[in-house]
Tab-separated table of N, CA, C and O in Angstrom:
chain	number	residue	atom	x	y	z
A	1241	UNK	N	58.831	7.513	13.077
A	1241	UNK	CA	59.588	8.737	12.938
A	1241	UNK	C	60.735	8.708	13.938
A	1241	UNK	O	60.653	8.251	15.078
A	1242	UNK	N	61.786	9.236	13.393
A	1242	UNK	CA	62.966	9.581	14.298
A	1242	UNK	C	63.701	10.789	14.817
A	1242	UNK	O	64.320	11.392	13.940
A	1243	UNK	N	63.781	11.282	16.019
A	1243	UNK	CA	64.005	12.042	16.624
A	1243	UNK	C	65.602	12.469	15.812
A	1243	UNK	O	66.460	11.654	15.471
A	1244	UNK	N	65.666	14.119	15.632
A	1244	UNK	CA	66.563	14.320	14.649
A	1244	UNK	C	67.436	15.062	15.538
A	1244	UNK	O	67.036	15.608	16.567
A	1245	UNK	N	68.715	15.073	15.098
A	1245	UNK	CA	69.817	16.126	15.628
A	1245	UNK	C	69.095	17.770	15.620
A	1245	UNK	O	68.021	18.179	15.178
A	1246	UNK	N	70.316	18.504	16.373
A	1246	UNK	CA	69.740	19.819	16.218
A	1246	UNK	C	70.048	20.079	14.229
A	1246	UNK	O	69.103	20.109	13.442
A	1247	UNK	N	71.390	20.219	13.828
A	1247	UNK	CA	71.456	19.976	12.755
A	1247	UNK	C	70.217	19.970	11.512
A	1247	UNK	O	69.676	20.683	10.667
A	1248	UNK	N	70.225	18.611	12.094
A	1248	UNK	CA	68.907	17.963	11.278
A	1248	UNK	C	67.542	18.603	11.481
A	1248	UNK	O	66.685	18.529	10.601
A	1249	UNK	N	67.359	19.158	12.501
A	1249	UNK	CA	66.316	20.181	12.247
A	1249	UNK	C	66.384	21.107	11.588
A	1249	UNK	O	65.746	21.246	10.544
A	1250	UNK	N	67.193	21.950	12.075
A	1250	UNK	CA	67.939	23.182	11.495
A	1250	UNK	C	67.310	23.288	9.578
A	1250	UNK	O	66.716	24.157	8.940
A	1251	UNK	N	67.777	22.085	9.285
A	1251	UNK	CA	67.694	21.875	7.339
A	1251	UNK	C	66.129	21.722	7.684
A	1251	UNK	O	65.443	22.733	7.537
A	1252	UNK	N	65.571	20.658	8.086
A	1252	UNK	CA	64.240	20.977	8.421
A	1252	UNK	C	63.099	21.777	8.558
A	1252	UNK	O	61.938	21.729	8.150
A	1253	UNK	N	63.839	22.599	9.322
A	1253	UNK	CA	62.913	24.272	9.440
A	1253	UNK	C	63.417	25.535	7.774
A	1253	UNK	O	63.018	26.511	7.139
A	1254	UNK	N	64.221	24.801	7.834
A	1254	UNK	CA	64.503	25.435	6.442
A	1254	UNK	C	63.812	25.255	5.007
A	1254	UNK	O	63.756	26.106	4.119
A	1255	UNK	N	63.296	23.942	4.985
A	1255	UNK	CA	62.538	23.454	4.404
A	1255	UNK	C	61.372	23.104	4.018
A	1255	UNK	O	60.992	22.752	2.902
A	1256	UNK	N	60.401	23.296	5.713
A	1256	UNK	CA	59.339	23.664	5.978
A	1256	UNK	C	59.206	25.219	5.401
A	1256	UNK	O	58.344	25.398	4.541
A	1257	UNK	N	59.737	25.967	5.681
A	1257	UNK	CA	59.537	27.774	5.283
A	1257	UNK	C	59.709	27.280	4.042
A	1257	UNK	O	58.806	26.445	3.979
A	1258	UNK	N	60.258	27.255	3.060
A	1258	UNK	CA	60.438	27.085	1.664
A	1258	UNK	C	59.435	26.218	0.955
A	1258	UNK	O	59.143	26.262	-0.240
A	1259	UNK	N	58.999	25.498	1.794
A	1259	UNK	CA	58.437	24.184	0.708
A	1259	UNK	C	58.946	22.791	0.225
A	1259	UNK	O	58.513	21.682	0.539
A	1260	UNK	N	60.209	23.193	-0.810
A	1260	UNK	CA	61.086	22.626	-1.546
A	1260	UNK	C	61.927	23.592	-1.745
A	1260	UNK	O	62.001	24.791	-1.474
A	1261	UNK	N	62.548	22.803	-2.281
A	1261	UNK	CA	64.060	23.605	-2.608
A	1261	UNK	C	65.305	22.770	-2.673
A	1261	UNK	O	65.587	21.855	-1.899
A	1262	UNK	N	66.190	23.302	-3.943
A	1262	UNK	CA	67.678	22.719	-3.905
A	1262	UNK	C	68.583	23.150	-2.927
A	1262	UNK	O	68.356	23.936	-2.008
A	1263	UNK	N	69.835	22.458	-3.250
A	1263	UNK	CA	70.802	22.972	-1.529
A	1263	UNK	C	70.551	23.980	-1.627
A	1263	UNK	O	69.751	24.434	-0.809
A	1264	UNK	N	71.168	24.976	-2.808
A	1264	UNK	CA	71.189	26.219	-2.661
A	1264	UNK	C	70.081	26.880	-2.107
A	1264	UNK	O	70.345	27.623	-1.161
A	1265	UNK	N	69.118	26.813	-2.395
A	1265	UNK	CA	67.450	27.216	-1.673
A	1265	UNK	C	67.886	26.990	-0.170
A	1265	UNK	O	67.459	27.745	0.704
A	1266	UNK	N	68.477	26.266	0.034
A	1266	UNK	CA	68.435	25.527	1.357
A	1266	UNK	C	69.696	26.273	2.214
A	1266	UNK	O	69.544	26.840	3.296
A	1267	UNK	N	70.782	26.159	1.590
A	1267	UNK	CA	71.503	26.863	2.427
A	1267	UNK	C	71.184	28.456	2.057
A	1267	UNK	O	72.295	28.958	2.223
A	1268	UNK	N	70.463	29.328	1.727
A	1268	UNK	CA	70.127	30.863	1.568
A	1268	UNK	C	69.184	30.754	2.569
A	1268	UNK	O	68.585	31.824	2.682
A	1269	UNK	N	68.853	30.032	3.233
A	1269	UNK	CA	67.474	30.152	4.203
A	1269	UNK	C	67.949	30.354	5.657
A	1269	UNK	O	67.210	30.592	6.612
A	1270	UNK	N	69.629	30.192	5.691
A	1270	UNK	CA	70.346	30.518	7.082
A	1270	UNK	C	70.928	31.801	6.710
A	1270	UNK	O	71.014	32.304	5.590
A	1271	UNK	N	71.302	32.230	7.804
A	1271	UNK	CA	71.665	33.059	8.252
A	1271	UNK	C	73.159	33.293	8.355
A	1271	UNK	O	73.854	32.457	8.932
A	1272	UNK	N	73.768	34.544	7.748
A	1272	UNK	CA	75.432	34.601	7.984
A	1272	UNK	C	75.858	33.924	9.186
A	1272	UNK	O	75.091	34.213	10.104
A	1273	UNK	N	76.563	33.321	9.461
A	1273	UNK	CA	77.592	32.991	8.504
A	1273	UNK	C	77.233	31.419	8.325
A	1273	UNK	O	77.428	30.582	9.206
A	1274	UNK	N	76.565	31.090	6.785
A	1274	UNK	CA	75.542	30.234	6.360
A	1274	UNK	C	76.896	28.971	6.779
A	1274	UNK	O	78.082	29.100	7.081
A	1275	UNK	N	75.949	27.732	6.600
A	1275	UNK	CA	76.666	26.706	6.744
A	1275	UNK	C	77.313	26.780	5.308
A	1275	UNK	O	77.102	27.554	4.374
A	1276	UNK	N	78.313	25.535	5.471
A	1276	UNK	CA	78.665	24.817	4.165
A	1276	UNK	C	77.763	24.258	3.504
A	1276	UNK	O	76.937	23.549	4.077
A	1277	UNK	N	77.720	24.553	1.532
A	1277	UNK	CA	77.334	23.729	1.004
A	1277	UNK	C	77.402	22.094	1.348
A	1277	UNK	O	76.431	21.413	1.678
A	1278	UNK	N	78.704	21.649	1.202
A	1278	UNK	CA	78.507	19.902	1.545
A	1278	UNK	C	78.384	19.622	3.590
A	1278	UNK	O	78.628	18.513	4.064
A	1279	UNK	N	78.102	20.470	4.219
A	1279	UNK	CA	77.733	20.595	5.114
A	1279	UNK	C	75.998	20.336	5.090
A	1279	UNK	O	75.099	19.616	5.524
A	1280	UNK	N	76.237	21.264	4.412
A	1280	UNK	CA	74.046	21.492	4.357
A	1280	UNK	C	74.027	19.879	3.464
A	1280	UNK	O	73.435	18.987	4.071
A	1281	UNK	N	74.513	19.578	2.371
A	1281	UNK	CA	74.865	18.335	1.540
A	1281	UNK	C	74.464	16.877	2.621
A	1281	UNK	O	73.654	15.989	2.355
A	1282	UNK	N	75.174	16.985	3.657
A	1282	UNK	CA	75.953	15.415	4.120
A	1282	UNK	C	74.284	15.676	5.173
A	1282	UNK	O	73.667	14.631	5.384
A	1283	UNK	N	73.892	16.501	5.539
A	1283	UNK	CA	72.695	16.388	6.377
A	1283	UNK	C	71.973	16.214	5.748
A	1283	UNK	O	71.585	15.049	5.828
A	1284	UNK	N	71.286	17.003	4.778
A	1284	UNK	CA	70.408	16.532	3.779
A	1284	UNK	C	70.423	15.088	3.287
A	1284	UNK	O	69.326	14.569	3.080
A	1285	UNK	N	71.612	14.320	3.058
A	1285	UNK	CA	71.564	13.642	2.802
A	1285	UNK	C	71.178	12.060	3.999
A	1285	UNK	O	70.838	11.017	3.441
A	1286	UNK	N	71.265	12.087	5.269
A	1286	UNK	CA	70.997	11.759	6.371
A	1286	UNK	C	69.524	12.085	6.518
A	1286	UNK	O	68.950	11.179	7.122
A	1287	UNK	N	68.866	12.901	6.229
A	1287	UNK	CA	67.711	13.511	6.072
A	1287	UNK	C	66.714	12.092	5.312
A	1287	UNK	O	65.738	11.471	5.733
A	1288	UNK	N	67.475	12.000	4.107
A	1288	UNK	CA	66.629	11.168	3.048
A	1288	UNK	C	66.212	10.267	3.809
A	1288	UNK	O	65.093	9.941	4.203
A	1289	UNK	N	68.502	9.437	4.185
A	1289	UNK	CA	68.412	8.140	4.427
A	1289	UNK	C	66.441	7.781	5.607
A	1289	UNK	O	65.563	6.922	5.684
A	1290	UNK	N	66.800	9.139	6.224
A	1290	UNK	CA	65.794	8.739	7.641
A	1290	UNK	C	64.164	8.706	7.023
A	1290	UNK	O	63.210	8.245	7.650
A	1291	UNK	N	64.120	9.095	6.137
A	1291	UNK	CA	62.957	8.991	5.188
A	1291	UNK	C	61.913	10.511	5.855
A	1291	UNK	O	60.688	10.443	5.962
A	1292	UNK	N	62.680	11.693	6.203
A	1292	UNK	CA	61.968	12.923	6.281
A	1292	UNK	C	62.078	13.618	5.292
A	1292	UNK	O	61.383	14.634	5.277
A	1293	UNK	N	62.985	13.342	4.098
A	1293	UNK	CA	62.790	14.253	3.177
A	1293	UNK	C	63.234	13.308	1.720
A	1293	UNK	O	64.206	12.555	1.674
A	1294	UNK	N	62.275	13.562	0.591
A	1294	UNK	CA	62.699	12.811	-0.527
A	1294	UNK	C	62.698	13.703	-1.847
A	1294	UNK	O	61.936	14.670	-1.854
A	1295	UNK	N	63.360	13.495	-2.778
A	1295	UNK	CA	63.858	14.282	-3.982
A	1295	UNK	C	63.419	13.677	-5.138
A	1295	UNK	O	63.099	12.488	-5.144
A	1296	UNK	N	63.353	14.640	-6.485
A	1296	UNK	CA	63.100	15.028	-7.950
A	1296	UNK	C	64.298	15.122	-7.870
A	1296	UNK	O	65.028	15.885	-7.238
A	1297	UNK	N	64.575	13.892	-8.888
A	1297	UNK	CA	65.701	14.173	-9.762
A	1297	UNK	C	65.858	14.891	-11.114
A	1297	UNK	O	65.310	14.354	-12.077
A	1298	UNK	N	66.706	16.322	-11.360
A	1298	UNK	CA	66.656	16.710	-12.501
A	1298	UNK	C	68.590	16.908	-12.773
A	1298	UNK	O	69.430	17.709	-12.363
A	1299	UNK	N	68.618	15.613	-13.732
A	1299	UNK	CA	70.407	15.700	-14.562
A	1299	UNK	C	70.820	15.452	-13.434
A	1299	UNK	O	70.467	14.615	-12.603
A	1300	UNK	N	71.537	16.163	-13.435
A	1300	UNK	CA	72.826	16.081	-11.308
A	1300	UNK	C	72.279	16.682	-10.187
A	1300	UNK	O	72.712	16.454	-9.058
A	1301	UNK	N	71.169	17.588	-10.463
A	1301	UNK	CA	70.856	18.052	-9.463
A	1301	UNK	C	68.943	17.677	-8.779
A	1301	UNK	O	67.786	17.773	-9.190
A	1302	UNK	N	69.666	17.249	-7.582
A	1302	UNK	CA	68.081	17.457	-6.792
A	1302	UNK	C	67.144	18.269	-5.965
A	1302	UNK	O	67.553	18.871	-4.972
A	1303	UNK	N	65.624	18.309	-6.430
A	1303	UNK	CA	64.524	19.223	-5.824
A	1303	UNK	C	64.143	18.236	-4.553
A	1303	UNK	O	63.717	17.084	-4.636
A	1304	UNK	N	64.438	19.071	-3.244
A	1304	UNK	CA	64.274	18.756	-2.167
A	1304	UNK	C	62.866	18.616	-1.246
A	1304	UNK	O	62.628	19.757	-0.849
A	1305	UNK	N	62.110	17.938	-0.876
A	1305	UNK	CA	60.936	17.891	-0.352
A	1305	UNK	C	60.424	17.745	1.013
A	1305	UNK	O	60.836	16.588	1.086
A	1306	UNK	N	60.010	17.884	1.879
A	1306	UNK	CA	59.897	17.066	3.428
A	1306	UNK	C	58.634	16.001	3.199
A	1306	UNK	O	57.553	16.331	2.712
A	1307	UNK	N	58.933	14.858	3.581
A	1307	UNK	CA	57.653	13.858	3.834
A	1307	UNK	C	56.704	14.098	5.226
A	1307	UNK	O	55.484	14.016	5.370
A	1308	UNK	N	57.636	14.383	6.052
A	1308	UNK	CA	56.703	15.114	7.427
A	1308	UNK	C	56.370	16.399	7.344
A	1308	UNK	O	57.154	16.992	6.602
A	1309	UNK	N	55.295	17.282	7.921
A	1309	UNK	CA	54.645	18.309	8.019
A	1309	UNK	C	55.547	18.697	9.293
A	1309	UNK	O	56.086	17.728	9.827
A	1310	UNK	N	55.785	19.888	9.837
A	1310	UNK	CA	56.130	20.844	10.739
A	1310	UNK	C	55.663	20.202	11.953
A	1310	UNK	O	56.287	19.802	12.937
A	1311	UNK	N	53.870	20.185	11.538
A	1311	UNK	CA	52.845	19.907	12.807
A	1311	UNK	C	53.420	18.351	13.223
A	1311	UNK	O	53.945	18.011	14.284
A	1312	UNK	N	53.218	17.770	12.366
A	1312	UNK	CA	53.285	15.933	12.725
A	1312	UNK	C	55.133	15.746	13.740
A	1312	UNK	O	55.473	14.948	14.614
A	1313	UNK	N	55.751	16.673	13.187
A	1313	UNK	CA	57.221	16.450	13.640
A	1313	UNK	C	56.987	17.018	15.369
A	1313	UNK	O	57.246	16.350	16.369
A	1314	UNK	N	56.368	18.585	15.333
A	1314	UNK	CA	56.529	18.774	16.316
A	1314	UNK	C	55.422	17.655	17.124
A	1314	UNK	O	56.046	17.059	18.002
A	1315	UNK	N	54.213	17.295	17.070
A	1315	UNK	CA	53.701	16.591	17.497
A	1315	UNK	C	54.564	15.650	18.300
A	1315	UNK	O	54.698	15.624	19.523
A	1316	UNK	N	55.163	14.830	17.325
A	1316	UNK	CA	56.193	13.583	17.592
A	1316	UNK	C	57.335	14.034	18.803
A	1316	UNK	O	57.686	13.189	19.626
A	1317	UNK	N	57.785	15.179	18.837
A	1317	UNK	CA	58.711	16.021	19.483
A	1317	UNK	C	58.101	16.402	21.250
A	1317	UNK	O	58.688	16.365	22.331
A	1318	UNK	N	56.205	16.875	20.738
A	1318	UNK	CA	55.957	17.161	22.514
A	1318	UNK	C	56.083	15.579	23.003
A	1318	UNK	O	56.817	15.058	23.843
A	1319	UNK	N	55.150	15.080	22.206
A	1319	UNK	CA	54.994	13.656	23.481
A	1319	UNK	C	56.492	12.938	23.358
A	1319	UNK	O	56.507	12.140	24.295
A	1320	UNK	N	57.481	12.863	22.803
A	1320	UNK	CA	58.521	12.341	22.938
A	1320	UNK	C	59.263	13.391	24.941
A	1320	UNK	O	59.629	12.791	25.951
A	1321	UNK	N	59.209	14.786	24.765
A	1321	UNK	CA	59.443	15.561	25.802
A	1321	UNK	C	58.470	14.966	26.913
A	1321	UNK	O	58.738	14.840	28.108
A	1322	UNK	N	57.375	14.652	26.320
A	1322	UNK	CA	56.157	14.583	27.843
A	1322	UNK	C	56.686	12.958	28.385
A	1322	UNK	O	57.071	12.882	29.552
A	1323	UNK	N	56.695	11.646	27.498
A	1323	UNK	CA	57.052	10.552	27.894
A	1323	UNK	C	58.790	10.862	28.604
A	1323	UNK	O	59.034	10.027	29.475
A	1324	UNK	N	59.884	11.812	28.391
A	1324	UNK	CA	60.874	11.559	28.499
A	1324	UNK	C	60.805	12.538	30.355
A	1324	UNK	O	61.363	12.039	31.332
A	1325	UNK	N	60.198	13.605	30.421
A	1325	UNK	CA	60.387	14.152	31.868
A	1325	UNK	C	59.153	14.740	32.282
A	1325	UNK	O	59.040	15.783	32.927
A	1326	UNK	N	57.749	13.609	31.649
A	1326	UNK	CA	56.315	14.170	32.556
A	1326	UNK	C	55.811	12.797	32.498
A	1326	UNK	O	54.581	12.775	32.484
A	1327	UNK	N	56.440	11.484	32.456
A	1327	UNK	CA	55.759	10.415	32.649
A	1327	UNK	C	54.674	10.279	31.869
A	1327	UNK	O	53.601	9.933	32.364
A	1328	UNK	N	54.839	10.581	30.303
A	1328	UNK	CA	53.416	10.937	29.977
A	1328	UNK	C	52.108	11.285	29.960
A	1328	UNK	O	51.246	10.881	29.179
A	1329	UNK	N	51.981	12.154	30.976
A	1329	UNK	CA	50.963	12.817	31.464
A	1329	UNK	C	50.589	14.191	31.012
A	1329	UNK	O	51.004	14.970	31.871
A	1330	UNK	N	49.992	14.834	30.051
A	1330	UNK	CA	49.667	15.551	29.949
A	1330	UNK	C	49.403	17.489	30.985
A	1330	UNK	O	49.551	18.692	30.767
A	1331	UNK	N	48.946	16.534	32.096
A	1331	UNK	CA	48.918	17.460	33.594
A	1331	UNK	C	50.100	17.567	34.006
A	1331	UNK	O	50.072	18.440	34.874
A	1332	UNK	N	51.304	17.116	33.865
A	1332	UNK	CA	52.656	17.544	34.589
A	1332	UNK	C	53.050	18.557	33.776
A	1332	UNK	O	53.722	19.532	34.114
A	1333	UNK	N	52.567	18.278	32.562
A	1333	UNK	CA	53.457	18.942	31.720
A	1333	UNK	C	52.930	20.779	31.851
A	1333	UNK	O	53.672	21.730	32.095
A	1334	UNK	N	51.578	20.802	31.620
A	1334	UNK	CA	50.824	21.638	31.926
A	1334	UNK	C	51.006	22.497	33.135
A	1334	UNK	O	50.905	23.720	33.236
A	1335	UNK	N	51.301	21.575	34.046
A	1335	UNK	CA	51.622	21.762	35.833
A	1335	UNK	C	52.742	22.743	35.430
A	1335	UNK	O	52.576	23.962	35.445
A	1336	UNK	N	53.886	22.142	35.071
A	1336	UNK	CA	55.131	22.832	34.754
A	1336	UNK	C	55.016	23.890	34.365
A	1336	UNK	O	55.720	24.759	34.881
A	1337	UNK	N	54.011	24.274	33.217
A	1337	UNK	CA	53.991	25.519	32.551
A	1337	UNK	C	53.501	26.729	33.567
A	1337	UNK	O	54.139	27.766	33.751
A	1338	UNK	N	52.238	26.388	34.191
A	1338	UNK	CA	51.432	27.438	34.959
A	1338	UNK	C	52.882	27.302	35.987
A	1338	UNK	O	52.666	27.935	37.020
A	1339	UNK	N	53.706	26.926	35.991
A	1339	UNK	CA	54.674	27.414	37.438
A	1339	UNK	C	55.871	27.985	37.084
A	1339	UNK	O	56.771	28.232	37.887
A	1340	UNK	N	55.914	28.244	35.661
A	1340	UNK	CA	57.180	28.774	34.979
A	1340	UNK	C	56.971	30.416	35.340
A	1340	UNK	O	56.045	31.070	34.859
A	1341	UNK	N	58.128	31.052	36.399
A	1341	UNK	CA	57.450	32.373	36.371
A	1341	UNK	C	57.801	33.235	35.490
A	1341	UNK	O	57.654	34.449	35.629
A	1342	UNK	N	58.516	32.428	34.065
A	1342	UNK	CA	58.507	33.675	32.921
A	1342	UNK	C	57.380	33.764	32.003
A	1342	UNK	O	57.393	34.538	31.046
A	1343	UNK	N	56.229	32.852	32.320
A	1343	UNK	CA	55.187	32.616	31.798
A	1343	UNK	C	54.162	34.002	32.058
A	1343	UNK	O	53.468	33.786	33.051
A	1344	UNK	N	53.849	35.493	31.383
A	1344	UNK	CA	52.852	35.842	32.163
A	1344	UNK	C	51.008	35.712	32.742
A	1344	UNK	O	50.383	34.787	32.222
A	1345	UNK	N	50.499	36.303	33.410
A	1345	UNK	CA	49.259	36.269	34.034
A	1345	UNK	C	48.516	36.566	32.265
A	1345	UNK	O	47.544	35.979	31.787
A	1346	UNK	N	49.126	37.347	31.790
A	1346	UNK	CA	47.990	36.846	30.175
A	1346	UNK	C	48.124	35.574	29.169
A	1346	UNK	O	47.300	35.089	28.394
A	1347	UNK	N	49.344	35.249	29.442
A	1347	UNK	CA	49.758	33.984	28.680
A	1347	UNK	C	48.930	33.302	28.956
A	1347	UNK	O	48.044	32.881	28.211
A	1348	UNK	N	49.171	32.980	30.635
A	1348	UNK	CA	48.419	31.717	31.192
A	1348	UNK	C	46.789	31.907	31.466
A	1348	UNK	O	46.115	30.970	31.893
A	1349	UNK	N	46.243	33.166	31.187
A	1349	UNK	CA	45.254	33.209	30.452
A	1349	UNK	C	44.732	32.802	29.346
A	1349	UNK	O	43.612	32.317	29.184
A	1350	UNK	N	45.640	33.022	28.489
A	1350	UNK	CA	44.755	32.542	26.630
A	1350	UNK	C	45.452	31.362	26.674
A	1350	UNK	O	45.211	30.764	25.625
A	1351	UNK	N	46.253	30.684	27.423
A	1351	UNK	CA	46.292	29.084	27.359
A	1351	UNK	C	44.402	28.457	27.979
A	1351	UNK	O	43.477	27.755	27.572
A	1352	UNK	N	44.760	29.280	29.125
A	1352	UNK	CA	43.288	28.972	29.917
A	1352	UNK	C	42.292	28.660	29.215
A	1352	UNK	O	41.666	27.614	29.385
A	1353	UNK	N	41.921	29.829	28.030
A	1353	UNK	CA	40.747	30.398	27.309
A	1353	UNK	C	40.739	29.385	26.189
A	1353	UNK	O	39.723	29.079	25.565
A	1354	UNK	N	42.352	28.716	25.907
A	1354	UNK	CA	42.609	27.814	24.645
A	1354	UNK	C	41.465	26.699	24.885
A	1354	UNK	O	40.477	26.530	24.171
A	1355	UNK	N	41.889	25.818	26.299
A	1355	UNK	CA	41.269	24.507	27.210
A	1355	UNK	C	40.079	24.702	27.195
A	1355	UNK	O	39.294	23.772	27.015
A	1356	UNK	N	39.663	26.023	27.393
A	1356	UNK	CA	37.807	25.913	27.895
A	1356	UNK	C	37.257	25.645	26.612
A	1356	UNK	O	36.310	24.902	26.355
A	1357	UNK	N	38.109	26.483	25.648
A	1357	UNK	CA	37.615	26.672	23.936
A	1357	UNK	C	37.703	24.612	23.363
A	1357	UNK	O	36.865	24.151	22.589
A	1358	UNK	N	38.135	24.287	23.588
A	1358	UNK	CA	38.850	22.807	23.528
A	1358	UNK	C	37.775	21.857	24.103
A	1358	UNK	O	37.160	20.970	23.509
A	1359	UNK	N	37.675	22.300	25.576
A	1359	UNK	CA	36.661	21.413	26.384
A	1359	UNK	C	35.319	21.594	25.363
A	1359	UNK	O	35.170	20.793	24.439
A	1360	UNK	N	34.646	22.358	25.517
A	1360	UNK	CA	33.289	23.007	24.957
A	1360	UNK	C	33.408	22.268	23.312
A	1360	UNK	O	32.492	21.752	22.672
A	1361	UNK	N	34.094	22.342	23.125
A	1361	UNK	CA	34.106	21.718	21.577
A	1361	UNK	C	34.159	20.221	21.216
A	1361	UNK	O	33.923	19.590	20.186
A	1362	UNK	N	34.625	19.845	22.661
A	1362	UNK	CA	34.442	18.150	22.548
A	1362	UNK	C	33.203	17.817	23.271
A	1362	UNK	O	32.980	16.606	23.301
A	1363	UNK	N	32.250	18.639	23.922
A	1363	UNK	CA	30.812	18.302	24.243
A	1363	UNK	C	29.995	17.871	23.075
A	1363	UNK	O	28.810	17.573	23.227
C-alpha cells in the first residue's frame, strides 16, 4: 500500500461514506465550494493507477469502488506515523498521548479502560 496525498484521501473518504459511486456521487460528497469534476477525475484516476480503487465499466461511464477498507488504510497510516516519529514503538506513541494536555482526565480514562479491556481479552 501507498501512502496517499491529502487530495487522494480526500476522494477516499468520500468513497468510503458512499460505498461506490460515479464522479458525480463523488464529487456531491464535498462540500461547497465542491472540487472540479476533472479535478475529482485526474485523482480518481491516480487512485486506480495506485490500485486503491477499481471500476465497472458501464458505455463511457465508470462505477467507482475502493479495494482498501477505511480500517486497513488507517491501520497502514498509524504505524507508518509510529515508524516515522515513535521509532516504532507503540509506548512513545501512547507516552505522547497521556501528555497531550488537550487530551482530557476522561479521555485518558476510556483509553485506559480500552487497554485493560484489551489486556484481559488476550489472557
Amino acid at each position: 500500500m501507498k501512502e496517499l496525498t491529502k487530495a487522494e484521501e480526500q476522494i477516499m473518504q468520500s468513497l468510503w461514506k458512499i460505498g461506490k459511486g460515479f464522479l458525480k456521487d463523488i464529487v456531491d460528497t464535498h462540500t461547497d465550494p465542491k472540487p472540479a469534476y476533472t479535478t475529482v477525475s485526474t485523482v480518481v484516476n491516480v487512485l486506480v493507477k495506485k490500485g486503491m480503487i477499481e471500476f465497472k465499466q458501464y458505455g463511457k461511464t465508470r462505477e467507482y469502488t475502493p479495494t482498501v477498507t477505511k480500517s486497513q488504510y488507517s491501520s497502514f497510516s498509524i504505524k507508518g506515523i509510529m515508524h516515522k516519529f515513535f521509532n516504532d514503538s507503540p509506548s512513545q506513541l501512547a507516552s505522547f498521548f497521556t501528555k497531550d494536555e488537550n487530551i482530557s482526565t476522561d479521555e485518558l480514562q476510556s483509553i485506559q479502560a480500552l487497554i485493560n479491556e484489551e489486556i484481559k481479552n488476550r489472557k
